[in-house]
Short mmCIF file of C-alpha atoms and ligand atoms in Angstrom, two decimals:
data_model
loop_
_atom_site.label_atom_id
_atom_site.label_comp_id
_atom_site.label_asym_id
_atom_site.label_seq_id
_atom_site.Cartn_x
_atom_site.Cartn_y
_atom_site.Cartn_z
CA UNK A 831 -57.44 -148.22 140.10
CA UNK A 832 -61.02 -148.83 139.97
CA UNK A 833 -62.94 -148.97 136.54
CA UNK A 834 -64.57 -145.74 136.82
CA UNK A 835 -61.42 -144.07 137.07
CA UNK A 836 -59.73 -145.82 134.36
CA UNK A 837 -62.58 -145.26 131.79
CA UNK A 838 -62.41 -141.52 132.94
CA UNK A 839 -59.17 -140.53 133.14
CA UNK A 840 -58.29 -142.25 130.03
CA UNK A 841 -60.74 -140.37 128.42
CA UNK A 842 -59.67 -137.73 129.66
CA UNK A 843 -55.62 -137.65 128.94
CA UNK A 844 -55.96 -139.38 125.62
CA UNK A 845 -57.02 -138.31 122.28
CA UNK A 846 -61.28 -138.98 121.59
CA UNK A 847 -60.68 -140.54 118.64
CA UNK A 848 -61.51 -144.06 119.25
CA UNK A 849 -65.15 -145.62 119.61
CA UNK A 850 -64.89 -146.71 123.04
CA UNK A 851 -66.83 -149.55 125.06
CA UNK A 852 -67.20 -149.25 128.38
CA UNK A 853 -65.11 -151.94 129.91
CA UNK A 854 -61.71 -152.32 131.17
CA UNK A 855 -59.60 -155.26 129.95
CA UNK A 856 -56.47 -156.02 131.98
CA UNK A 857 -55.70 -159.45 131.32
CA UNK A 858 -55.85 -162.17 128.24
CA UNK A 859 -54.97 -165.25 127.83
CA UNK A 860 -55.36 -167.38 124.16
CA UNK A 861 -59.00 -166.07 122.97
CA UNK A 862 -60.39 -165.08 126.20
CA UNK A 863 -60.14 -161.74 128.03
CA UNK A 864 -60.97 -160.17 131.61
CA UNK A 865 -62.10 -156.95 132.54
CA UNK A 866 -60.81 -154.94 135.99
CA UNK A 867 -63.72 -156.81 137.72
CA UNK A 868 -63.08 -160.11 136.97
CA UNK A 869 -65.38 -160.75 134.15
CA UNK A 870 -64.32 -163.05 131.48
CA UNK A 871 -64.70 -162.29 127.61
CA UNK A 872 -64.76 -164.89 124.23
CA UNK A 873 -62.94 -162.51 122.31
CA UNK A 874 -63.92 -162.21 118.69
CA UNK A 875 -62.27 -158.58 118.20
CA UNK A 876 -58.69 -159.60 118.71
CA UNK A 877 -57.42 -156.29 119.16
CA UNK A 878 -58.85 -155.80 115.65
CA UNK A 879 -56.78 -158.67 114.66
CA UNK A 880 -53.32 -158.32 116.25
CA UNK A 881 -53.91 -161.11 118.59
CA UNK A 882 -54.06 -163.79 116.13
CA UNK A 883 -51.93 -166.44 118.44
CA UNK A 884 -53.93 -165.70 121.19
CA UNK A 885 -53.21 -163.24 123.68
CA UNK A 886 -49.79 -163.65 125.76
CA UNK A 887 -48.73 -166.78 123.80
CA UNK A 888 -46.32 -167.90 126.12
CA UNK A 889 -43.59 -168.53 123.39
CA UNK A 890 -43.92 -164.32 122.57
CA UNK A 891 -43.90 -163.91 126.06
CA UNK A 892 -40.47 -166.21 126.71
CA UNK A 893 -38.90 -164.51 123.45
CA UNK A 894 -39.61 -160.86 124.88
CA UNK A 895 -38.76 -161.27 128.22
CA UNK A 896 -35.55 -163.03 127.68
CA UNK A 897 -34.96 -160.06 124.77
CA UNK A 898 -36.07 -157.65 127.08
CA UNK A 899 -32.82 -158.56 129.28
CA UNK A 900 -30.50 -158.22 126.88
CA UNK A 901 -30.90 -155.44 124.01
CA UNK A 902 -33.86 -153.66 123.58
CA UNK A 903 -33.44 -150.96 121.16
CA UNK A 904 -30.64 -151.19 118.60
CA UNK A 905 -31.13 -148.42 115.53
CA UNK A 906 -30.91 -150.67 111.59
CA UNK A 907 -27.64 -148.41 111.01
CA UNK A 908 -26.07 -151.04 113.18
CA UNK A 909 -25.79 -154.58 112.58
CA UNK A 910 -28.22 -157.49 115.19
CA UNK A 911 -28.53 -160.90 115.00
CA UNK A 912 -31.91 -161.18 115.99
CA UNK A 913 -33.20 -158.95 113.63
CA UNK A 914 -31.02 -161.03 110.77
CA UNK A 915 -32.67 -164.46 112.25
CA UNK A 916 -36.17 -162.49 112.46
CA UNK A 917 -35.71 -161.39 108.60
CA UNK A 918 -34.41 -165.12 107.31
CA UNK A 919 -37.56 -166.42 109.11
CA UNK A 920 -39.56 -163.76 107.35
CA UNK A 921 -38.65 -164.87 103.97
CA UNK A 922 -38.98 -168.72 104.96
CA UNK A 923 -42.57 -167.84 104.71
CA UNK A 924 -43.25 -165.22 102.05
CA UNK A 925 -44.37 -165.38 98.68
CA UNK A 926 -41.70 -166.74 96.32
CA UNK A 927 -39.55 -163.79 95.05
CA UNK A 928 -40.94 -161.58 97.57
CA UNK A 929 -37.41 -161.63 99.32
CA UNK A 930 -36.47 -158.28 100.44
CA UNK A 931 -38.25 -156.49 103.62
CA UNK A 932 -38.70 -152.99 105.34
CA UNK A 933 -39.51 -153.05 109.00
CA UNK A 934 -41.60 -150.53 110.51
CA UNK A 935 -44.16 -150.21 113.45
CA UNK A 936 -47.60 -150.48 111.87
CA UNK A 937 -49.89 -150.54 109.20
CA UNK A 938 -50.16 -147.52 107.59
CA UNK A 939 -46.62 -147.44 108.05
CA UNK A 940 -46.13 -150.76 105.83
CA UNK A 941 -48.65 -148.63 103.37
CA UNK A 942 -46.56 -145.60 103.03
CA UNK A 943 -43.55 -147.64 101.98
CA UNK A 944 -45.64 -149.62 99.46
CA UNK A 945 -46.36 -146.50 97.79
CA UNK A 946 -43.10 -144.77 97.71
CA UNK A 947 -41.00 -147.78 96.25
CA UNK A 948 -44.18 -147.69 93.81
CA UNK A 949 -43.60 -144.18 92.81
CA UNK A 950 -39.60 -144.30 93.58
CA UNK A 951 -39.61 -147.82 91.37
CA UNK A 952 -41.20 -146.96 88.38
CA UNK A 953 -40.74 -142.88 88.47
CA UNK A 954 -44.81 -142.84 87.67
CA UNK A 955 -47.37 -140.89 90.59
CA UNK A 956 -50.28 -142.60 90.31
CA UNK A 957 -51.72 -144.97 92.78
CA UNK A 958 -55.03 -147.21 91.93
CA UNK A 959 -57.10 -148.35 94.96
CA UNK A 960 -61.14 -149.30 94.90
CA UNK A 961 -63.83 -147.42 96.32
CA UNK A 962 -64.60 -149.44 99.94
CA UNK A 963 -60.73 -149.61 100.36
CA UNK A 964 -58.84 -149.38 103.90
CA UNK A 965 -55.40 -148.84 103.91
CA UNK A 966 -55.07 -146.71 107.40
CA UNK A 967 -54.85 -142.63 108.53
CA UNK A 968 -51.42 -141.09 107.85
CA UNK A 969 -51.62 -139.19 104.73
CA UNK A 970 -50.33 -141.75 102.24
CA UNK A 971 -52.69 -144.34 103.14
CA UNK A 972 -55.53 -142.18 104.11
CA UNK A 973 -55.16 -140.79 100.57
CA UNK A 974 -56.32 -144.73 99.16
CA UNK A 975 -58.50 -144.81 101.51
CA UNK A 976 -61.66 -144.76 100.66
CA UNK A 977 -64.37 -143.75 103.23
CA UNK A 978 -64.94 -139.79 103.68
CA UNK A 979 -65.59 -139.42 107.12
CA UNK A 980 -62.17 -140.35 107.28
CA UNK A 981 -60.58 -138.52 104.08
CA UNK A 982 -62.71 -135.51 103.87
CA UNK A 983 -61.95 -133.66 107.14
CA UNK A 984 -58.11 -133.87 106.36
CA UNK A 985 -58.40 -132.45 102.48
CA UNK A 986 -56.12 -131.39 100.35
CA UNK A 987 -54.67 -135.61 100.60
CA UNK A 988 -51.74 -137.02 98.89
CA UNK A 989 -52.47 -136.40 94.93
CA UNK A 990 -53.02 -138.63 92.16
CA UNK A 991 -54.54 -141.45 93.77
CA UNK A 992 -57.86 -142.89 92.04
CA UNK A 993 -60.78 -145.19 93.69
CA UNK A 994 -62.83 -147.25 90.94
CA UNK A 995 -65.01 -149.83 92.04
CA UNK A 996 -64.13 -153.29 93.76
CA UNK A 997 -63.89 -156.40 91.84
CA UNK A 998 -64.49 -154.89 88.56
CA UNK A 999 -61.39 -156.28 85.51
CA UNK A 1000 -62.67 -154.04 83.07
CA UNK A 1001 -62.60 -150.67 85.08
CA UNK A 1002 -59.24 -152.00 86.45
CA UNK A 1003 -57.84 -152.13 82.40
CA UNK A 1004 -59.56 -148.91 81.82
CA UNK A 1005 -58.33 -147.00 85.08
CA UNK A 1006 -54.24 -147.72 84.41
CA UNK A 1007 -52.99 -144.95 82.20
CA UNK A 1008 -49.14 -144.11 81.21
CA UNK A 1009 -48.65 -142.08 84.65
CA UNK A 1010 -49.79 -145.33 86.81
CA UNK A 1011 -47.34 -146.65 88.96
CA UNK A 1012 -48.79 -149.34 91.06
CA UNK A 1013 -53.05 -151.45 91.83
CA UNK A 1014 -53.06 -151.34 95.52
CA UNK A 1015 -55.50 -153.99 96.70
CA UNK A 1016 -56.58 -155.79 100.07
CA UNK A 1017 -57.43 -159.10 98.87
CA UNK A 1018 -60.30 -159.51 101.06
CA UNK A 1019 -61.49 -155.92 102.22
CA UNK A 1020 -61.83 -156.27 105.92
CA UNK A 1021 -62.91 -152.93 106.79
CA UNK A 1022 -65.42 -152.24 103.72
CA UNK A 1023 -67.01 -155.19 105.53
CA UNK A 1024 -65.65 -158.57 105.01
CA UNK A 1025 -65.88 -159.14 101.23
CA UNK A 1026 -64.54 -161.33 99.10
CA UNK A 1027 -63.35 -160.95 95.87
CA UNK A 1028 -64.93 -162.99 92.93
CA UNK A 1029 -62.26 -166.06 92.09
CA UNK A 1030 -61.07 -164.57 88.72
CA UNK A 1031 -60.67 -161.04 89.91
CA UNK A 1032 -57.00 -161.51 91.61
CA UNK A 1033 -55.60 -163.66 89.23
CA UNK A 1034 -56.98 -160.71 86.56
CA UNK A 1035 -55.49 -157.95 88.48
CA UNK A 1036 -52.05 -159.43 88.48
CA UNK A 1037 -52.25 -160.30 84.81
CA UNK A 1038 -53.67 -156.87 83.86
CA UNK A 1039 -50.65 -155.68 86.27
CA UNK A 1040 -47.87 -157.86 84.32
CA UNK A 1041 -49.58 -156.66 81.09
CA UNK A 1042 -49.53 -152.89 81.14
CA UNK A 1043 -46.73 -153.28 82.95
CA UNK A 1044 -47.65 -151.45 86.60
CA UNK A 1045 -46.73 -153.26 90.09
CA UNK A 1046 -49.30 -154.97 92.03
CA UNK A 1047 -49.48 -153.75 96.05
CA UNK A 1048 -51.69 -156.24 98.25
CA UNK A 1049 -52.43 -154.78 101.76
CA UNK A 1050 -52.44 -158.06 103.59
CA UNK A 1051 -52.10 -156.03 106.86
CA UNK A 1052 -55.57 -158.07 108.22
CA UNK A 1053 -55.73 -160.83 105.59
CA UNK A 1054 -51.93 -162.38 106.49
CA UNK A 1055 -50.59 -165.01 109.02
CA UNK A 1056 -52.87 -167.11 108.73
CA UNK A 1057 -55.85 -165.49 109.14
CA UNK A 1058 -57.77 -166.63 106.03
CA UNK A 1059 -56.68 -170.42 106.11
CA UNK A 1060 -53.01 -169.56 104.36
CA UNK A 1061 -50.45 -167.73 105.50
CA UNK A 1062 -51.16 -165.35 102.80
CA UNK A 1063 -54.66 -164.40 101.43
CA UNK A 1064 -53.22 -164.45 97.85
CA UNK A 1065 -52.23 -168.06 98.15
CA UNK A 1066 -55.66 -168.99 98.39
CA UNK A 1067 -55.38 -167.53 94.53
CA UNK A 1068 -51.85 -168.34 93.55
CA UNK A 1069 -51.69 -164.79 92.86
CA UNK A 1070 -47.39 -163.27 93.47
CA UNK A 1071 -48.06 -159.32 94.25
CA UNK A 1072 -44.79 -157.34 93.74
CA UNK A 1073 -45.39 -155.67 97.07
CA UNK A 1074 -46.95 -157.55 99.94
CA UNK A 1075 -47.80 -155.26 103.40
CA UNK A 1076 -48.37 -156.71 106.63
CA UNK A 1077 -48.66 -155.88 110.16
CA UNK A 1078 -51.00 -156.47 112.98
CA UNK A 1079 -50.42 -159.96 113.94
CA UNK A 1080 -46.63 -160.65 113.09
CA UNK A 1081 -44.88 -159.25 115.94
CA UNK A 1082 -47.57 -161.77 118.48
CA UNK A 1083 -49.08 -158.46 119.45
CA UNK A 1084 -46.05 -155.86 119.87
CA UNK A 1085 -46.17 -153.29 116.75
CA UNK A 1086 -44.37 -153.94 113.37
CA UNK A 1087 -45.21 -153.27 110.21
CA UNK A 1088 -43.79 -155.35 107.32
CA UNK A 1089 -43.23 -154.22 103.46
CA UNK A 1090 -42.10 -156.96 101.52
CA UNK A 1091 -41.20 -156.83 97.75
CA UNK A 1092 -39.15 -157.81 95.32
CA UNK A 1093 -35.17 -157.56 95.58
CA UNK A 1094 -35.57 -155.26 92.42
CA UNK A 1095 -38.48 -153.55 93.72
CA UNK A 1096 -36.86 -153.01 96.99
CA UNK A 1097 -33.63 -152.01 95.68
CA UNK A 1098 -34.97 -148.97 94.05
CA UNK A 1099 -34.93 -147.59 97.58
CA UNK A 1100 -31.48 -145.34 98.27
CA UNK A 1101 -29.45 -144.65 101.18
CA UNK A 1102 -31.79 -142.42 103.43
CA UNK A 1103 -35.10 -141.88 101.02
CA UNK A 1104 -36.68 -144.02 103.78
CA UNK A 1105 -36.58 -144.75 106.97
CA UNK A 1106 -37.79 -145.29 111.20
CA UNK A 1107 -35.60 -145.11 114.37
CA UNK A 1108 -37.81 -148.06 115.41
CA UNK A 1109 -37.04 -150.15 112.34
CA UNK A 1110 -36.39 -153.85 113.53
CA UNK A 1111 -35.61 -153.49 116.83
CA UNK A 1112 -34.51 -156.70 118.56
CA UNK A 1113 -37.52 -156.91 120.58
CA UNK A 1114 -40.06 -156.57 118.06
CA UNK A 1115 -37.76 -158.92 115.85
CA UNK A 1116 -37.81 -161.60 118.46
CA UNK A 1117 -41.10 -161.55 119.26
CA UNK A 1118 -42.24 -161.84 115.38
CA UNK A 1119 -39.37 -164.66 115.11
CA UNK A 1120 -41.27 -166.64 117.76
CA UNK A 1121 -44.64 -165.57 116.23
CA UNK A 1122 -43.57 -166.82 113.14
CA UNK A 1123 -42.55 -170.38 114.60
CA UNK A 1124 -45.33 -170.64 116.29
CA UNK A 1125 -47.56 -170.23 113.11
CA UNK A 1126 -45.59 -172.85 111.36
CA UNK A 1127 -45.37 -175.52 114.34
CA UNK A 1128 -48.78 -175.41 115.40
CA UNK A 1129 -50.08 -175.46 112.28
CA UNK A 1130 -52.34 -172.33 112.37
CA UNK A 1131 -53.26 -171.34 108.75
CA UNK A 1132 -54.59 -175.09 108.71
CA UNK A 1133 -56.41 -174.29 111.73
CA UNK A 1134 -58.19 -171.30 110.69
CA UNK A 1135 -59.42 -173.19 107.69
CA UNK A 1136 -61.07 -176.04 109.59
CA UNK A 1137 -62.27 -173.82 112.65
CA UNK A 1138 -63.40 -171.04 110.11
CA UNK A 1139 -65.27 -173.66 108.19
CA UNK A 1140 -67.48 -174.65 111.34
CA UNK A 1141 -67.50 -171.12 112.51
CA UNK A 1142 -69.14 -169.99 108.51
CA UNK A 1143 -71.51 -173.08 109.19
CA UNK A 1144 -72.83 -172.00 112.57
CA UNK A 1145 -73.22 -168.60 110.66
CA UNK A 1146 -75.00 -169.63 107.83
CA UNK A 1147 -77.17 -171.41 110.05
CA UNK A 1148 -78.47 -168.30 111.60
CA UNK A 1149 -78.83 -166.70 107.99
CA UNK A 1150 -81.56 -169.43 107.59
CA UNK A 1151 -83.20 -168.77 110.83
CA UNK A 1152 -83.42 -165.14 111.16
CA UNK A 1153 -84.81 -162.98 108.44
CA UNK A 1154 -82.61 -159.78 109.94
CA UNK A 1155 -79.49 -161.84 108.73
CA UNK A 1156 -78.66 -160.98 105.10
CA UNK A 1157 -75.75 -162.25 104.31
CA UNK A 1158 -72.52 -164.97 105.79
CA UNK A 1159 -69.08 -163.32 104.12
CA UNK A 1160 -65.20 -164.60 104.66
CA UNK A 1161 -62.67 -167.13 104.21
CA UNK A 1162 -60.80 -168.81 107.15
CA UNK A 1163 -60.94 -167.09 110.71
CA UNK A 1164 -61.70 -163.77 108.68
CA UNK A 1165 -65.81 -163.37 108.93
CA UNK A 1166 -68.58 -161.16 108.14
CA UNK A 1167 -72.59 -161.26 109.39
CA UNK A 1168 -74.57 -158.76 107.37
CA UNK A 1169 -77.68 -157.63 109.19
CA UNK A 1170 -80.53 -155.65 107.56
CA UNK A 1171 -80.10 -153.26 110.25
CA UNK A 1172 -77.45 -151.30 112.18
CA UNK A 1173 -75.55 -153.83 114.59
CA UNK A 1174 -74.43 -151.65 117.28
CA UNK A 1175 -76.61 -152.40 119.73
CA UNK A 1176 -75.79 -156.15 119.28
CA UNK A 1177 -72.24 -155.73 119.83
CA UNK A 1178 -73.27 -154.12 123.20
CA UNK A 1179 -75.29 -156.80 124.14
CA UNK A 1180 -72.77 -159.47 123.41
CA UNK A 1181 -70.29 -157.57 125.19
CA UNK A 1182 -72.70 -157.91 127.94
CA UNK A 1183 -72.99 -161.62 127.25
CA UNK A 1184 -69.22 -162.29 127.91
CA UNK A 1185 -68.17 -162.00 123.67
CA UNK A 1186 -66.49 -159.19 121.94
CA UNK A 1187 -67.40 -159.03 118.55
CA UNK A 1188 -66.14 -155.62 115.44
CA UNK A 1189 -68.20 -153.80 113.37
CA UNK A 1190 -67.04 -153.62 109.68
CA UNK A 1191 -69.22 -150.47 108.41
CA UNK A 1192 -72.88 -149.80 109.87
CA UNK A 1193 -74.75 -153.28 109.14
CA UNK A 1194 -71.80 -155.62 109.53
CA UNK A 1195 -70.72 -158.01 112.17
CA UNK A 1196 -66.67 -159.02 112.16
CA UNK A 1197 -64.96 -161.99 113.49
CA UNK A 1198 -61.47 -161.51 114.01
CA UNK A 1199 -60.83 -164.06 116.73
CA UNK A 1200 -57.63 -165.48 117.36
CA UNK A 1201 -56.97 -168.72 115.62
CA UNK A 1202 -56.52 -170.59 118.95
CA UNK A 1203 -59.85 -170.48 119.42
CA UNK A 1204 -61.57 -173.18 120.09
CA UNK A 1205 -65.02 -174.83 118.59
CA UNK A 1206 -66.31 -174.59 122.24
CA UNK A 1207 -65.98 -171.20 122.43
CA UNK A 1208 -67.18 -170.63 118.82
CA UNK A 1209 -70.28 -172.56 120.28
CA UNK A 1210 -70.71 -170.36 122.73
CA UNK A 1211 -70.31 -167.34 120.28
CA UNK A 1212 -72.83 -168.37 118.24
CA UNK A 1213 -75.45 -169.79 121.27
CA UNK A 1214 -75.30 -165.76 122.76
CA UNK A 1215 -75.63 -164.39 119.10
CA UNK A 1216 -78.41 -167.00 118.45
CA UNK A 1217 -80.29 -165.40 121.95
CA UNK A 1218 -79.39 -161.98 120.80
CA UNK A 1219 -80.39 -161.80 117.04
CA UNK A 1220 -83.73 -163.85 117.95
CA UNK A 1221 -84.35 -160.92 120.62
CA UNK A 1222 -83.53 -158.13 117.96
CA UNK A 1223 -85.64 -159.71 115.37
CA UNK A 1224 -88.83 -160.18 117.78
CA UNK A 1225 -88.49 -156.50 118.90
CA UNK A 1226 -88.19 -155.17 115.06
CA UNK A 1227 -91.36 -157.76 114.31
CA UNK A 1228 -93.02 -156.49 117.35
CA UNK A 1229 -92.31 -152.84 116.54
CA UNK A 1230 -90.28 -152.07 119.72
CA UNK A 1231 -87.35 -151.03 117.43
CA UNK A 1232 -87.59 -148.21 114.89
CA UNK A 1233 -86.22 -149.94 111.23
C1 PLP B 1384 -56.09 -153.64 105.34
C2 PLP B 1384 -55.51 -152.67 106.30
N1 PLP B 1384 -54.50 -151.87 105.92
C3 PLP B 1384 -53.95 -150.98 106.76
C4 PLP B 1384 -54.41 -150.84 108.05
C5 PLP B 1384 -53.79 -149.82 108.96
O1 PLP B 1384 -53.09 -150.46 109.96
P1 PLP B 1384 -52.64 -149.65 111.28
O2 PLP B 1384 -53.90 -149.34 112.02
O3 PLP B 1384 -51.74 -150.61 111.99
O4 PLP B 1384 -51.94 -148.43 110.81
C6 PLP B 1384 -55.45 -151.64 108.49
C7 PLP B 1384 -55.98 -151.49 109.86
O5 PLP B 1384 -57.00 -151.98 110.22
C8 PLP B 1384 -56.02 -152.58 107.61
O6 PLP B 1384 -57.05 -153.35 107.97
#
């Protein structure tokens, strides 16, 4: 199959509801991509963060193929060791106390759960998220979700769910009333463009939590494994949640999504109130049991810290250079650029330049890269956006580009 036929019959048979490039990628390996034609790609999207161990990590790839040849699918009404070595290895690395887990296939998936064992847990309806919030697009989550092109289109949503604004202790005490059941947070918000909290405001959220008595939900679905220098976000607080959701990277790039809470929490849960035929298969299971080891063994979340470190440096170092650079945002291998202007067209000119690079909202650049990146290739990341932002800036200065 040739590229033009790919790009068009894929557009084609499949739903138009993703913001396509125009390239073909049939082959990764650790933080690099190819296209159909050869071309090779630093790549700083990550399959919007799944591919956190690098792409194929040949210990995934050993644990699913050997899996692959000897059970597949295997429904949680029956007993499998894999997924009870998958779940031990699970709770060898979550928060203390956070010791009971629902499997699932994917974010928003590891959302909905959150929310009923909030509602099922403490018998209240409400749900608090913050105004910038992502949390995915089935109804549950898209309900504490905050954008409206994404809400508004699928009205009447999930009811009694409230958006105040981000970061904000007082509006959080104000906003819990008697019918709140649970805050559900990110603790960095990846989507509503790479922002990080204030150092007080977690640690305030779970006190205010403990204090009027309603759980605490972080959506660590982008934040975990890792990514942010820890293995979870909160850590970098010593902030417990009740509820903790993950997904993207744990399963080394197959889908899972992860609720983990609380045995009590968890508990609340009766026979049949919730469930997935896919829940834990052995496949998945093995390849997030490898994932898992790998994170530990090689050390990643340390990683991420010193890489994302050099990474924010380069960054900030383009900040002082370029006037169109507003702002350098993020902790670990989690980061933000903030342009003055839209950055679309810069994404299509790295992509050009051999570097895929996410948008988080209109005017921000996001770095999701794998963490076995390395600084050579962040070098080379930063050298193209260097060229590219210095081009940008003399066409706005020149007037070429409308502001
Ligand atoms: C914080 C957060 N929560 C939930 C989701 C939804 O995950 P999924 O797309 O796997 O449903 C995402 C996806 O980007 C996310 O970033």
């Amino acid at each position: 199959m040739n590229e033009f036929d790919a790009i068009s019959l894929e557009n084609r048979l499949s739903a138009n509801v993703f913001a396509k490039r125009p390239i073909v990628i049939t082959r990764g390996k650790g933080a690099l991509v190819w296209d159909i034609k050869g071309r090779e790609y630093i790549d700083c999207m990550g399959s919007y963060g799944v591919a956190l161990l690098g792409h194929s990590h040949p210990k995934v790839v050993e644990a699913v193929c050997k899996q692959a040849g000897t059970l597949i699918s295997c429904h949680s009404s029956l007993y499998n060791t894999k997924r009870t070595e998958f779940l031990q290895k699970l709770m060898s690395i979550t928060p203390k106390g956070l010791n009971k887990a629902f499997l699932s296939n994917s974010g928003a998936e590891s959302v909905e759960c959150a929310i009923k064992l909030a509602r099922k847990f403490t018998g209240k309806p409400e749900i608090i998220a913050v105004m910038g919030a992502f949390h995915g697009k089935t109804m549950g989550a898209l309900s504490a979700t905050w954008d409206k092109k994404y809400r508004d289109p699928f009205q009447p949503l999930v009811p009694e769910f409230k958006h105040i604004p981000p970061d904000n202790l007082e509006k959080l005490k104000e906003a819990i009333t008697e019918k709140t059941a649970a805050v559900l947070l990110e603790p960095i918000r990846g989507e509503g463009g790479v922002r990080v909290p204030p150092d007080d405001f977690l640690p305030g959220a779970r006190q205010i939590c403990y204090d009027k008595n309603v759980l605490l939900i972080l959506d660590e679905v982008q934040t975990s494994f890792g990514r942010t220098g820890k293995i979870f976000c909160c850590d970098h607080w010593h902030v417990t949640p009740d509820v903790i959701c993950c997904a993207k990277p744990f399963a080394g790039g197959l889908p899972i999504g992860i609720t983990v809470a609380r045995e009590q929490i968890m508990s609340s849960l009766k026979l049949s109130e919730h469930s997935s035929t896919f829940s834990g298969s052995p496949l998945v299971c093995a390849a997030s049991w490898a994932a898992i080891n790998v994170l530990v063994e090689d050390k990643l979340a340390e990683r991420a810290a010193v890489l994302g470190d050099y990474f924010k440096v380069k960054l900030k170092e383009l900040q002082s250079k370029y006037k169109i650079v507003r702002e350098v945002r993020g902790l670990g291998l989690m980061l933000g650029l903030e342009l003055r202007y839209d950055v679309h067209s810069i994404i299509l000119k790295a992509m050009d330049r051999g570097v895929l690079i996410l948008d988080a909202g209109r005017n921000v650049l996001r770095f999701l890269p794998p963490l076995v990146i390395t600084k050579d290739q962040i070098d080379m990341v930063i050298q193209i956006l260097d060229e590219i932002i210095g081009e940008e800036e003399n066409e706005r200065s020149s007037g070429t580009v409308a502001n």
